[in-house]
Amino acid sequence: MSGITPQELKSIIGEGLLSFPLTDFDANGDFNAKGYIDRLEWLAPYGASALFAAGGTGEFFSLEPNEYSDIIRTAVTTCKGKVPIIAGAGGSTRQAIAYAQEAERQGAHGILLMPHYLTEANQNGVVAHVEAVCKSVDFGVIVYNRSLCRLEADHLEVLAERCPNLIGYKDGIGEIERMVTIRRRLGDRFSYLGGLPTAEVFASAYRALGVPVYSSAAFNFVPATAMRFYKAISTGDQDTVNELLDKFFLPYIKLRNRSAGYAVSIVKAGATLVGHSAGPVRPPLTELTAEERDILAGIIKAVE
Ligand SMILES: O=C([O-])C(=O)C[C@H](O)[C@@H](O)C(=O)[O-]
């Protein structure tokens, strides 16, 4: 057992700011455990409610099983007693089960279940996939609607009935009707997370939908600004929200939108610019250009 029950994890992710640490790679693109430890020790005191190791921003999609174990073990060990660790897990059903069980073995407090791999599937097929993963572990599971995984409220209700340890829903789709329907139909059965890339831009809208919690990738390189934004939005300080949207998050998302995959690449570029480099991104991601890095440096300077 992870030491945190699924219901305790549901409470933890039901408030505060969440984040997805970058995964450190060395110049050869191999996992850099020391850099990762330094990163987690730098970020932990900023007060995130939980950190998602090997998530999307952590390039889960580029990891292989052996390094996955090292990454989760490193995160759990480094953050023990400081901040809960939720592990990314995904791929085919059997791969997702293997990752979920390994995360549980390594002491993670739950998983964020990433979308299944490659093939289109109907709702019943996705339900079978998610149910199999939930039943393969004892700790809490958060299901991530994103890309191929597009569960509807009817089928989330089926999963809620069958899987007591399914305790969270993360939205990476951004369809208002789907989100409102899920929030109203599932009520307090789940904790809900806004997880669109650059979540701050959507935070006010999601808060109005009854989803006040979100995960911040920008926290990886401007943690003080990310926390300042979260505190402003959670206290109704609209002037500060508007100031940071105008000065940072809207110029940032405009730069991020220049290329597919930049949702992660721009975060690594930001970390390098503030002196906490996590090394290169792995293919199929690409690095920002020198001109884009200069633009990002100016955006960071406007708030830090
Ligand atoms: O998988 C991921 O890394 C995410 O979806 C979380 C990010 O933190 C996203 O919410 C963002 O970019 O702000």
mmCIF file of C-alpha atoms and ligand atoms in Angstrom:
data_model
loop_
_atom_site.group_PDB
_atom_site.id
_atom_site.type_symbol
_atom_site.label_atom_id
_atom_site.label_comp_id
_atom_site.label_asym_id
_atom_site.label_seq_id
_atom_site.Cartn_x
_atom_site.Cartn_y
_atom_site.Cartn_z
ATOM 1 C CA MET A 1 0.000 0.000 0.000
ATOM 2 C CA SER A 2 1.198 3.536 -0.699
ATOM 3 C CA GLY A 3 0.574 4.849 2.799
ATOM 4 C CA ILE A 4 -2.192 7.090 1.443
ATOM 5 C CA THR A 5 -5.651 5.610 0.839
ATOM 6 C CA PRO A 6 -7.544 6.426 -2.361
ATOM 7 C CA GLN A 7 -9.923 8.601 -0.351
ATOM 8 C CA GLU A 8 -7.018 10.460 1.263
ATOM 9 C CA LEU A 9 -5.519 11.027 -2.195
ATOM 10 C CA LYS A 10 -8.896 12.319 -3.412
ATOM 11 C CA SER A 11 -8.805 14.908 -0.636
ATOM 12 C CA ILE A 12 -5.197 15.870 -1.354
ATOM 13 C CA ILE A 13 -5.834 16.559 -5.053
ATOM 14 C CA GLY A 14 -9.136 18.280 -4.257
ATOM 15 C CA GLU A 15 -7.421 21.531 -3.291
ATOM 16 C CA GLY A 16 -4.293 23.573 -3.870
ATOM 17 C CA LEU A 17 -1.952 23.736 -6.833
ATOM 18 C CA LEU A 18 -0.676 20.574 -8.522
ATOM 19 C CA SER A 19 2.351 20.276 -10.782
ATOM 20 C CA PHE A 20 4.192 17.968 -13.152
ATOM 21 C CA PRO A 21 7.977 18.148 -12.684
ATOM 22 C CA LEU A 22 10.180 17.939 -15.746
ATOM 23 C CA THR A 23 12.258 14.779 -16.068
ATOM 24 C CA ASP A 24 15.976 15.520 -16.139
ATOM 25 C CA PHE A 25 17.992 14.052 -19.009
ATOM 26 C CA ASP A 26 21.762 14.406 -19.472
ATOM 27 C CA ALA A 27 23.457 15.487 -22.719
ATOM 28 C CA ASN A 28 23.055 11.926 -24.031
ATOM 29 C CA GLY A 29 19.340 12.010 -23.267
ATOM 30 C CA ASP A 30 19.673 9.525 -20.389
ATOM 31 C CA PHE A 31 17.865 10.010 -17.052
ATOM 32 C CA ASN A 32 19.858 12.349 -14.804
ATOM 33 C CA ALA A 33 18.883 11.333 -11.261
ATOM 34 C CA LYS A 34 20.998 13.985 -9.537
ATOM 35 C CA GLY A 35 19.464 16.776 -11.590
ATOM 36 C CA TYR A 36 16.003 15.379 -10.872
ATOM 37 C CA ILE A 37 16.696 15.263 -7.131
ATOM 38 C CA ASP A 38 17.940 18.864 -7.198
ATOM 39 C CA ARG A 39 14.811 19.893 -9.114
ATOM 40 C CA LEU A 40 12.413 18.225 -6.696
ATOM 41 C CA GLU A 41 14.247 19.669 -3.691
ATOM 42 C CA TRP A 42 14.049 23.131 -5.280
ATOM 43 C CA LEU A 43 10.307 22.863 -6.073
ATOM 44 C CA ALA A 44 9.020 20.996 -2.994
ATOM 45 C CA PRO A 45 9.042 24.035 -0.632
ATOM 46 C CA TYR A 46 6.862 26.109 -2.990
ATOM 47 C CA GLY A 47 3.772 24.332 -1.688
ATOM 48 C CA ALA A 48 2.271 22.228 -4.480
ATOM 49 C CA SER A 49 -0.347 19.828 -3.057
ATOM 50 C CA ALA A 50 1.094 16.934 -5.059
ATOM 51 C CA LEU A 51 3.670 16.391 -7.782
ATOM 52 C CA PHE A 52 3.021 14.128 -10.783
ATOM 53 C CA ALA A 53 6.252 12.284 -11.579
ATOM 54 C CA ALA A 54 6.661 11.017 -15.163
ATOM 55 C CA GLY A 55 3.556 12.867 -16.309
ATOM 56 C CA GLY A 56 3.032 14.551 -19.636
ATOM 57 C CA THR A 57 5.382 17.415 -18.813
ATOM 58 C CA GLY A 58 7.710 14.745 -17.427
ATOM 59 C CA GLU A 59 7.757 13.146 -20.921
ATOM 60 C CA PHE A 60 6.116 9.870 -19.819
ATOM 61 C CA PHE A 61 5.520 9.115 -23.497
ATOM 62 C CA SER A 62 9.309 8.986 -24.078
ATOM 63 C CA LEU A 63 10.316 6.816 -21.133
ATOM 64 C CA GLU A 64 11.170 3.114 -21.065
ATOM 65 C CA PRO A 65 10.329 0.747 -18.162
ATOM 66 C CA ASN A 66 13.725 0.595 -16.464
ATOM 67 C CA GLU A 67 14.150 4.360 -16.192
ATOM 68 C CA TYR A 68 10.496 4.728 -15.200
ATOM 69 C CA SER A 69 11.225 2.732 -12.037
ATOM 70 C CA ASP A 70 14.274 4.916 -11.321
ATOM 71 C CA ILE A 71 12.298 8.122 -11.839
ATOM 72 C CA ILE A 72 9.406 7.116 -9.566
ATOM 73 C CA ARG A 73 11.726 5.748 -6.879
ATOM 74 C CA THR A 74 13.806 8.956 -7.017
ATOM 75 C CA ALA A 75 10.712 11.160 -6.738
ATOM 76 C CA VAL A 76 9.226 9.153 -3.853
ATOM 77 C CA THR A 77 12.497 9.077 -1.944
ATOM 78 C CA THR A 78 13.306 12.756 -2.488
ATOM 79 C CA CYS A 79 9.806 14.016 -1.625
ATOM 80 C CA LYS A 80 9.101 11.617 1.259
ATOM 81 C CA GLY A 81 7.407 13.542 4.051
ATOM 82 C CA LYS A 82 7.304 16.715 1.924
ATOM 83 C CA VAL A 83 4.795 16.296 -0.908
ATOM 84 C CA PRO A 84 2.824 13.301 -2.263
ATOM 85 C CA ILE A 85 3.978 11.760 -5.525
ATOM 86 C CA ILE A 86 1.493 10.648 -8.160
ATOM 87 C CA ALA A 87 2.990 8.703 -11.064
ATOM 88 C CA GLY A 88 2.032 8.862 -14.699
ATOM 89 C CA ALA A 89 1.041 5.469 -16.148
ATOM 90 C CA GLY A 90 -0.335 4.559 -19.548
ATOM 91 C CA GLY A 91 -0.002 2.851 -22.891
ATOM 92 C CA SER A 92 -1.674 -0.424 -23.773
ATOM 93 C CA THR A 93 -3.749 -2.014 -21.008
ATOM 94 C CA ARG A 94 -1.005 -4.458 -20.033
ATOM 95 C CA GLN A 95 1.666 -1.752 -20.192
ATOM 96 C CA ALA A 96 -0.459 0.605 -18.080
ATOM 97 C CA ILE A 97 -1.007 -2.173 -15.527
ATOM 98 C CA ALA A 98 2.731 -2.874 -15.424
ATOM 99 C CA TYR A 99 3.534 0.830 -14.905
ATOM 100 C CA ALA A 100 0.777 1.230 -12.290
ATOM 101 C CA GLN A 101 1.939 -1.798 -10.306
ATOM 102 C CA GLU A 102 5.569 -0.645 -10.520
ATOM 103 C CA ALA A 103 4.576 2.826 -9.299
ATOM 104 C CA GLU A 104 2.773 1.184 -6.376
ATOM 105 C CA ARG A 105 5.833 -0.978 -5.662
ATOM 106 C CA GLN A 106 8.065 2.104 -5.688
ATOM 107 C CA GLY A 107 5.890 3.845 -3.111
ATOM 108 C CA ALA A 108 3.990 6.361 -5.236
ATOM 109 C CA HIS A 109 0.673 7.522 -3.732
ATOM 110 C CA GLY A 110 -1.415 6.954 -6.845
ATOM 111 C CA ILE A 111 -1.379 7.210 -10.625
ATOM 112 C CA LEU A 112 -2.604 9.532 -13.323
ATOM 113 C CA LEU A 113 -3.832 7.115 -15.984
ATOM 114 C CA MET A 114 -2.758 8.504 -19.350
ATOM 115 C CA PRO A 115 -4.746 7.712 -22.513
ATOM 116 C CA HIS A 116 -4.525 4.229 -24.065
ATOM 117 C CA TYR A 117 -2.165 3.829 -27.036
ATOM 118 C CA LEU A 118 -2.792 4.564 -30.724
ATOM 119 C CA THR A 119 -6.064 2.803 -31.551
ATOM 120 C CA GLU A 120 -9.481 4.426 -31.624
ATOM 121 C CA ALA A 121 -11.878 2.641 -29.244
ATOM 122 C CA ASN A 122 -15.529 2.904 -28.243
ATOM 123 C CA GLN A 123 -16.620 3.909 -24.744
ATOM 124 C CA ASN A 124 -17.100 0.333 -23.566
ATOM 125 C CA GLY A 125 -13.576 -0.544 -24.683
ATOM 126 C CA VAL A 126 -12.082 2.400 -22.818
ATOM 127 C CA VAL A 127 -14.128 1.472 -19.749
ATOM 128 C CA ALA A 128 -12.651 -2.051 -19.878
ATOM 129 C CA HIS A 129 -9.150 -0.580 -20.202
ATOM 130 C CA VAL A 130 -9.530 1.822 -17.251
ATOM 131 C CA GLU A 131 -11.287 -0.798 -15.105
ATOM 132 C CA ALA A 132 -8.490 -3.323 -15.677
ATOM 133 C CA VAL A 133 -5.872 -0.806 -14.556
ATOM 134 C CA CYS A 134 -7.875 0.309 -11.506
ATOM 135 C CA LYS A 135 -8.358 -3.310 -10.413
ATOM 136 C CA SER A 136 -4.648 -4.075 -10.814
ATOM 137 C CA VAL A 137 -3.649 -1.772 -7.930
ATOM 138 C CA ASP A 138 -4.889 -0.738 -4.483
ATOM 139 C CA PHE A 139 -3.914 2.929 -4.487
ATOM 140 C CA GLY A 140 -5.831 5.831 -6.015
ATOM 141 C CA VAL A 141 -6.274 6.315 -9.759
ATOM 142 C CA ILE A 142 -6.993 9.559 -11.606
ATOM 143 C CA VAL A 143 -8.301 9.092 -15.164
ATOM 144 C CA TYR A 144 -7.037 11.570 -17.759
ATOM 145 C CA ASN A 145 -9.421 12.509 -20.575
ATOM 146 C CA ARG A 146 -7.063 13.649 -23.349
ATOM 147 C CA SER A 147 -6.367 12.800 -27.012
ATOM 148 C CA LEU A 148 -7.797 9.301 -27.657
ATOM 149 C CA CYS A 149 -9.347 8.957 -24.191
ATOM 150 C CA ARG A 150 -12.672 10.838 -24.343
ATOM 151 C CA LEU A 151 -14.880 9.200 -21.701
ATOM 152 C CA GLU A 152 -18.448 10.489 -21.416
ATOM 153 C CA ALA A 153 -20.375 10.943 -18.143
ATOM 154 C CA ASP A 154 -22.467 7.772 -18.676
ATOM 155 C CA HIS A 155 -19.335 5.631 -18.798
ATOM 156 C CA LEU A 156 -17.550 7.477 -16.016
ATOM 157 C CA GLU A 157 -20.584 6.562 -13.879
ATOM 158 C CA VAL A 158 -20.036 2.896 -14.773
ATOM 159 C CA LEU A 159 -16.375 3.183 -13.794
ATOM 160 C CA ALA A 160 -17.248 5.022 -10.567
ATOM 161 C CA GLU A 161 -19.531 2.126 -9.626
ATOM 162 C CA ARG A 162 -17.048 -0.620 -10.507
ATOM 163 C CA CYS A 163 -13.787 0.993 -9.317
ATOM 164 C CA PRO A 164 -13.793 2.368 -5.744
ATOM 165 C CA ASN A 165 -10.135 3.440 -6.117
ATOM 166 C CA LEU A 166 -10.898 5.619 -9.143
ATOM 167 C CA ILE A 167 -11.004 8.923 -7.284
ATOM 168 C CA GLY A 168 -10.124 11.637 -9.763
ATOM 169 C CA TYR A 169 -10.890 13.011 -13.207
ATOM 170 C CA LYS A 170 -8.454 15.209 -15.107
ATOM 171 C CA ASP A 171 -9.635 17.139 -18.122
ATOM 172 C CA GLY A 172 -7.266 17.645 -21.018
ATOM 173 C CA ILE A 173 -9.960 18.050 -23.685
ATOM 174 C CA GLY A 174 -11.513 21.443 -22.923
ATOM 175 C CA GLU A 175 -15.048 20.792 -24.178
ATOM 176 C CA ILE A 176 -17.396 22.774 -21.933
ATOM 177 C CA GLU A 177 -20.518 20.626 -22.439
ATOM 178 C CA ARG A 178 -18.581 17.445 -21.617
ATOM 179 C CA MET A 179 -16.917 18.991 -18.561
ATOM 180 C CA VAL A 180 -20.177 20.487 -17.178
ATOM 181 C CA THR A 181 -22.035 17.212 -17.737
ATOM 182 C CA ILE A 182 -19.313 15.164 -16.022
ATOM 183 C CA ARG A 183 -19.073 17.597 -13.102
ATOM 184 C CA ARG A 184 -22.818 17.623 -12.532
ATOM 185 C CA ARG A 185 -23.396 13.912 -13.056
ATOM 186 C CA LEU A 186 -20.425 12.644 -10.990
ATOM 187 C CA GLY A 187 -20.741 15.308 -8.292
ATOM 188 C CA ASP A 188 -18.429 14.684 -5.327
ATOM 189 C CA ARG A 189 -17.615 11.106 -6.369
ATOM 190 C CA PHE A 190 -14.388 12.411 -7.933
ATOM 191 C CA SER A 191 -11.933 15.206 -7.401
ATOM 192 C CA TYR A 192 -11.580 17.188 -10.633
ATOM 193 C CA LEU A 193 -8.442 18.646 -12.185
ATOM 194 C CA GLY A 194 -8.083 21.139 -14.987
ATOM 195 C CA GLY A 195 -5.186 19.871 -17.083
ATOM 196 C CA LEU A 196 -5.175 21.706 -20.376
ATOM 197 C CA PRO A 197 -1.679 22.785 -21.427
ATOM 198 C CA THR A 198 -0.933 26.083 -19.676
ATOM 199 C CA ALA A 199 -3.748 25.464 -17.245
ATOM 200 C CA GLU A 200 -3.622 29.024 -15.859
ATOM 201 C CA VAL A 201 -5.147 30.398 -19.054
ATOM 202 C CA PHE A 202 -8.256 28.243 -18.478
ATOM 203 C CA ALA A 203 -8.303 28.363 -14.688
ATOM 204 C CA SER A 204 -11.008 31.043 -14.270
ATOM 205 C CA ALA A 205 -13.336 29.273 -16.699
ATOM 206 C CA TYR A 206 -12.808 25.885 -15.044
ATOM 207 C CA ARG A 207 -13.296 27.393 -11.616
ATOM 208 C CA ALA A 208 -16.692 28.652 -12.788
ATOM 209 C CA LEU A 209 -17.481 25.076 -13.897
ATOM 210 C CA GLY A 210 -16.752 23.789 -10.383
ATOM 211 C CA VAL A 211 -13.152 22.710 -11.116
ATOM 212 C CA PRO A 212 -10.965 25.002 -8.980
ATOM 213 C CA VAL A 213 -7.909 22.716 -8.988
ATOM 214 C CA TYR A 214 -5.466 22.571 -11.875
ATOM 215 C CA SER A 215 -1.942 21.404 -12.677
ATOM 216 C CA SER A 216 0.644 24.002 -13.591
ATOM 217 C CA ALA A 217 3.535 23.220 -15.916
ATOM 218 C CA ALA A 218 4.832 26.791 -15.597
ATOM 219 C CA PHE A 219 5.441 25.982 -11.923
ATOM 220 C CA ASN A 220 8.551 24.175 -13.210
ATOM 221 C CA PHE A 221 10.391 27.413 -13.945
ATOM 222 C CA VAL A 222 8.439 30.287 -12.405
ATOM 223 C CA PRO A 223 7.138 28.590 -9.247
ATOM 224 C CA ALA A 224 6.626 31.831 -7.318
ATOM 225 C CA THR A 225 4.604 33.305 -10.185
ATOM 226 C CA ALA A 226 2.572 30.097 -10.536
ATOM 227 C CA MET A 227 1.779 30.139 -6.810
ATOM 228 C CA ARG A 228 0.995 33.882 -6.914
ATOM 229 C CA PHE A 229 -1.457 33.253 -9.766
ATOM 230 C CA TYR A 230 -3.076 30.342 -7.930
ATOM 231 C CA LYS A 231 -3.481 32.357 -4.742
ATOM 232 C CA ALA A 232 -4.953 35.269 -6.717
ATOM 233 C CA ILE A 233 -7.470 33.091 -8.532
ATOM 234 C CA SER A 234 -8.452 31.200 -5.395
ATOM 235 C CA THR A 235 -9.063 34.434 -3.457
ATOM 236 C CA GLY A 236 -10.862 36.296 -6.240
ATOM 237 C CA ASP A 237 -8.018 38.793 -6.739
ATOM 238 C CA GLN A 238 -8.975 39.435 -10.359
ATOM 239 C CA ASP A 239 -6.557 42.356 -10.758
ATOM 240 C CA THR A 240 -3.563 40.087 -10.089
ATOM 241 C CA VAL A 241 -5.062 37.322 -12.259
ATOM 242 C CA ASN A 242 -5.456 39.791 -15.127
ATOM 243 C CA GLU A 243 -1.976 41.245 -14.598
ATOM 244 C CA LEU A 244 -0.296 37.839 -14.782
ATOM 245 C CA LEU A 245 -2.422 36.721 -17.732
ATOM 246 C CA ASP A 246 -1.461 39.842 -19.661
ATOM 247 C CA LYS A 247 2.217 39.954 -18.612
ATOM 248 C CA PHE A 248 3.024 36.229 -18.668
ATOM 249 C CA PHE A 249 0.503 33.513 -19.466
ATOM 250 C CA LEU A 250 -1.039 34.907 -22.674
ATOM 251 C CA PRO A 251 2.320 35.857 -24.268
ATOM 252 C CA TYR A 252 3.630 32.456 -23.069
ATOM 253 C CA ILE A 253 0.770 30.450 -24.621
ATOM 254 C CA LYS A 254 1.113 32.425 -27.867
ATOM 255 C CA LEU A 255 4.773 31.365 -28.051
ATOM 256 C CA ARG A 256 3.903 27.807 -27.013
ATOM 257 C CA ASN A 257 1.340 27.569 -29.813
ATOM 258 C CA ARG A 258 4.010 28.116 -32.462
ATOM 259 C CA SER A 259 4.703 24.387 -32.708
ATOM 260 C CA ALA A 260 3.186 21.026 -31.795
ATOM 261 C CA GLY A 261 4.916 19.567 -28.738
ATOM 262 C CA TYR A 262 6.042 22.930 -27.394
ATOM 263 C CA ALA A 263 3.790 22.443 -24.357
ATOM 264 C CA VAL A 264 6.713 20.482 -22.888
ATOM 265 C CA SER A 265 9.651 21.923 -24.846
ATOM 266 C CA ILE A 266 8.862 25.483 -23.710
ATOM 267 C CA VAL A 267 8.839 24.348 -20.078
ATOM 268 C CA LYS A 268 12.295 22.804 -20.451
ATOM 269 C CA ALA A 269 13.492 25.958 -22.195
ATOM 270 C CA GLY A 270 12.109 28.039 -19.321
ATOM 271 C CA ALA A 271 13.854 25.873 -16.749
ATOM 272 C CA THR A 272 17.158 26.358 -18.552
ATOM 273 C CA LEU A 273 16.637 30.128 -18.712
ATOM 274 C CA VAL A 274 16.128 30.360 -14.926
ATOM 275 C CA GLY A 275 19.210 28.267 -14.168
ATOM 276 C CA HIS A 276 17.495 24.944 -13.437
ATOM 277 C CA SER A 277 18.104 23.124 -16.697
ATOM 278 C CA ALA A 278 16.505 19.673 -17.080
ATOM 279 C CA GLY A 279 18.520 18.973 -20.213
ATOM 280 C CA PRO A 280 17.133 18.282 -23.676
ATOM 281 C CA VAL A 281 13.705 17.027 -24.682
ATOM 282 C CA ARG A 282 13.559 13.648 -26.361
ATOM 283 C CA PRO A 283 12.143 13.064 -29.827
ATOM 284 C CA PRO A 284 9.460 13.457 -31.071
ATOM 285 C CA LEU A 285 9.684 16.768 -29.232
ATOM 286 C CA THR A 286 11.938 19.526 -30.563
ATOM 287 C CA GLU A 287 13.762 22.365 -28.850
ATOM 288 C CA LEU A 288 12.756 26.019 -29.150
ATOM 289 C CA THR A 289 14.767 28.089 -31.620
ATOM 290 C CA ALA A 290 17.243 30.711 -30.374
ATOM 291 C CA GLU A 291 14.766 33.439 -31.321
ATOM 292 C CA GLU A 292 11.982 31.698 -29.374
ATOM 293 C CA ARG A 293 14.234 31.310 -26.347
ATOM 294 C CA ASP A 294 14.933 35.058 -26.431
ATOM 295 C CA ILE A 295 11.203 35.779 -26.540
ATOM 296 C CA LEU A 296 10.645 33.437 -23.590
ATOM 297 C CA ALA A 297 13.446 35.138 -21.641
ATOM 298 C CA GLY A 298 11.616 38.445 -22.065
ATOM 299 C CA ILE A 299 8.319 36.926 -20.903
ATOM 300 C CA ILE A 300 9.988 35.514 -17.778
ATOM 301 C CA LYS A 301 11.753 38.811 -17.065
ATOM 302 C CA ALA A 302 8.380 40.552 -17.011
ATOM 303 C CA VAL A 303 7.355 38.656 -13.849
ATOM 304 C CA GLU A 304 10.495 37.365 -12.105
HETATM 305 O O1 LIG B 1 0.418 15.988 -18.530
HETATM 306 C C1 LIG B 1 0.786 17.106 -18.171
HETATM 307 O O2 LIG B 1 1.950 17.409 -17.999
HETATM 308 C C2 LIG B 1 -0.289 18.075 -17.914
HETATM 309 O O3 LIG B 1 -1.288 17.992 -18.508
HETATM 310 C C3 LIG B 1 -0.192 19.075 -16.875
HETATM 311 C C4 LIG B 1 0.342 20.383 -17.293
HETATM 312 O O4 LIG B 1 0.765 20.930 -16.098
HETATM 313 C C5 LIG B 1 -0.721 21.281 -17.951
HETATM 314 O O5 LIG B 1 -1.828 21.428 -17.087
HETATM 315 C C6 LIG B 1 -0.062 22.634 -18.180
HETATM 316 O O6 LIG B 1 0.681 22.714 -19.173
HETATM 317 O O7 LIG B 1 -0.296 23.565 -17.396
#
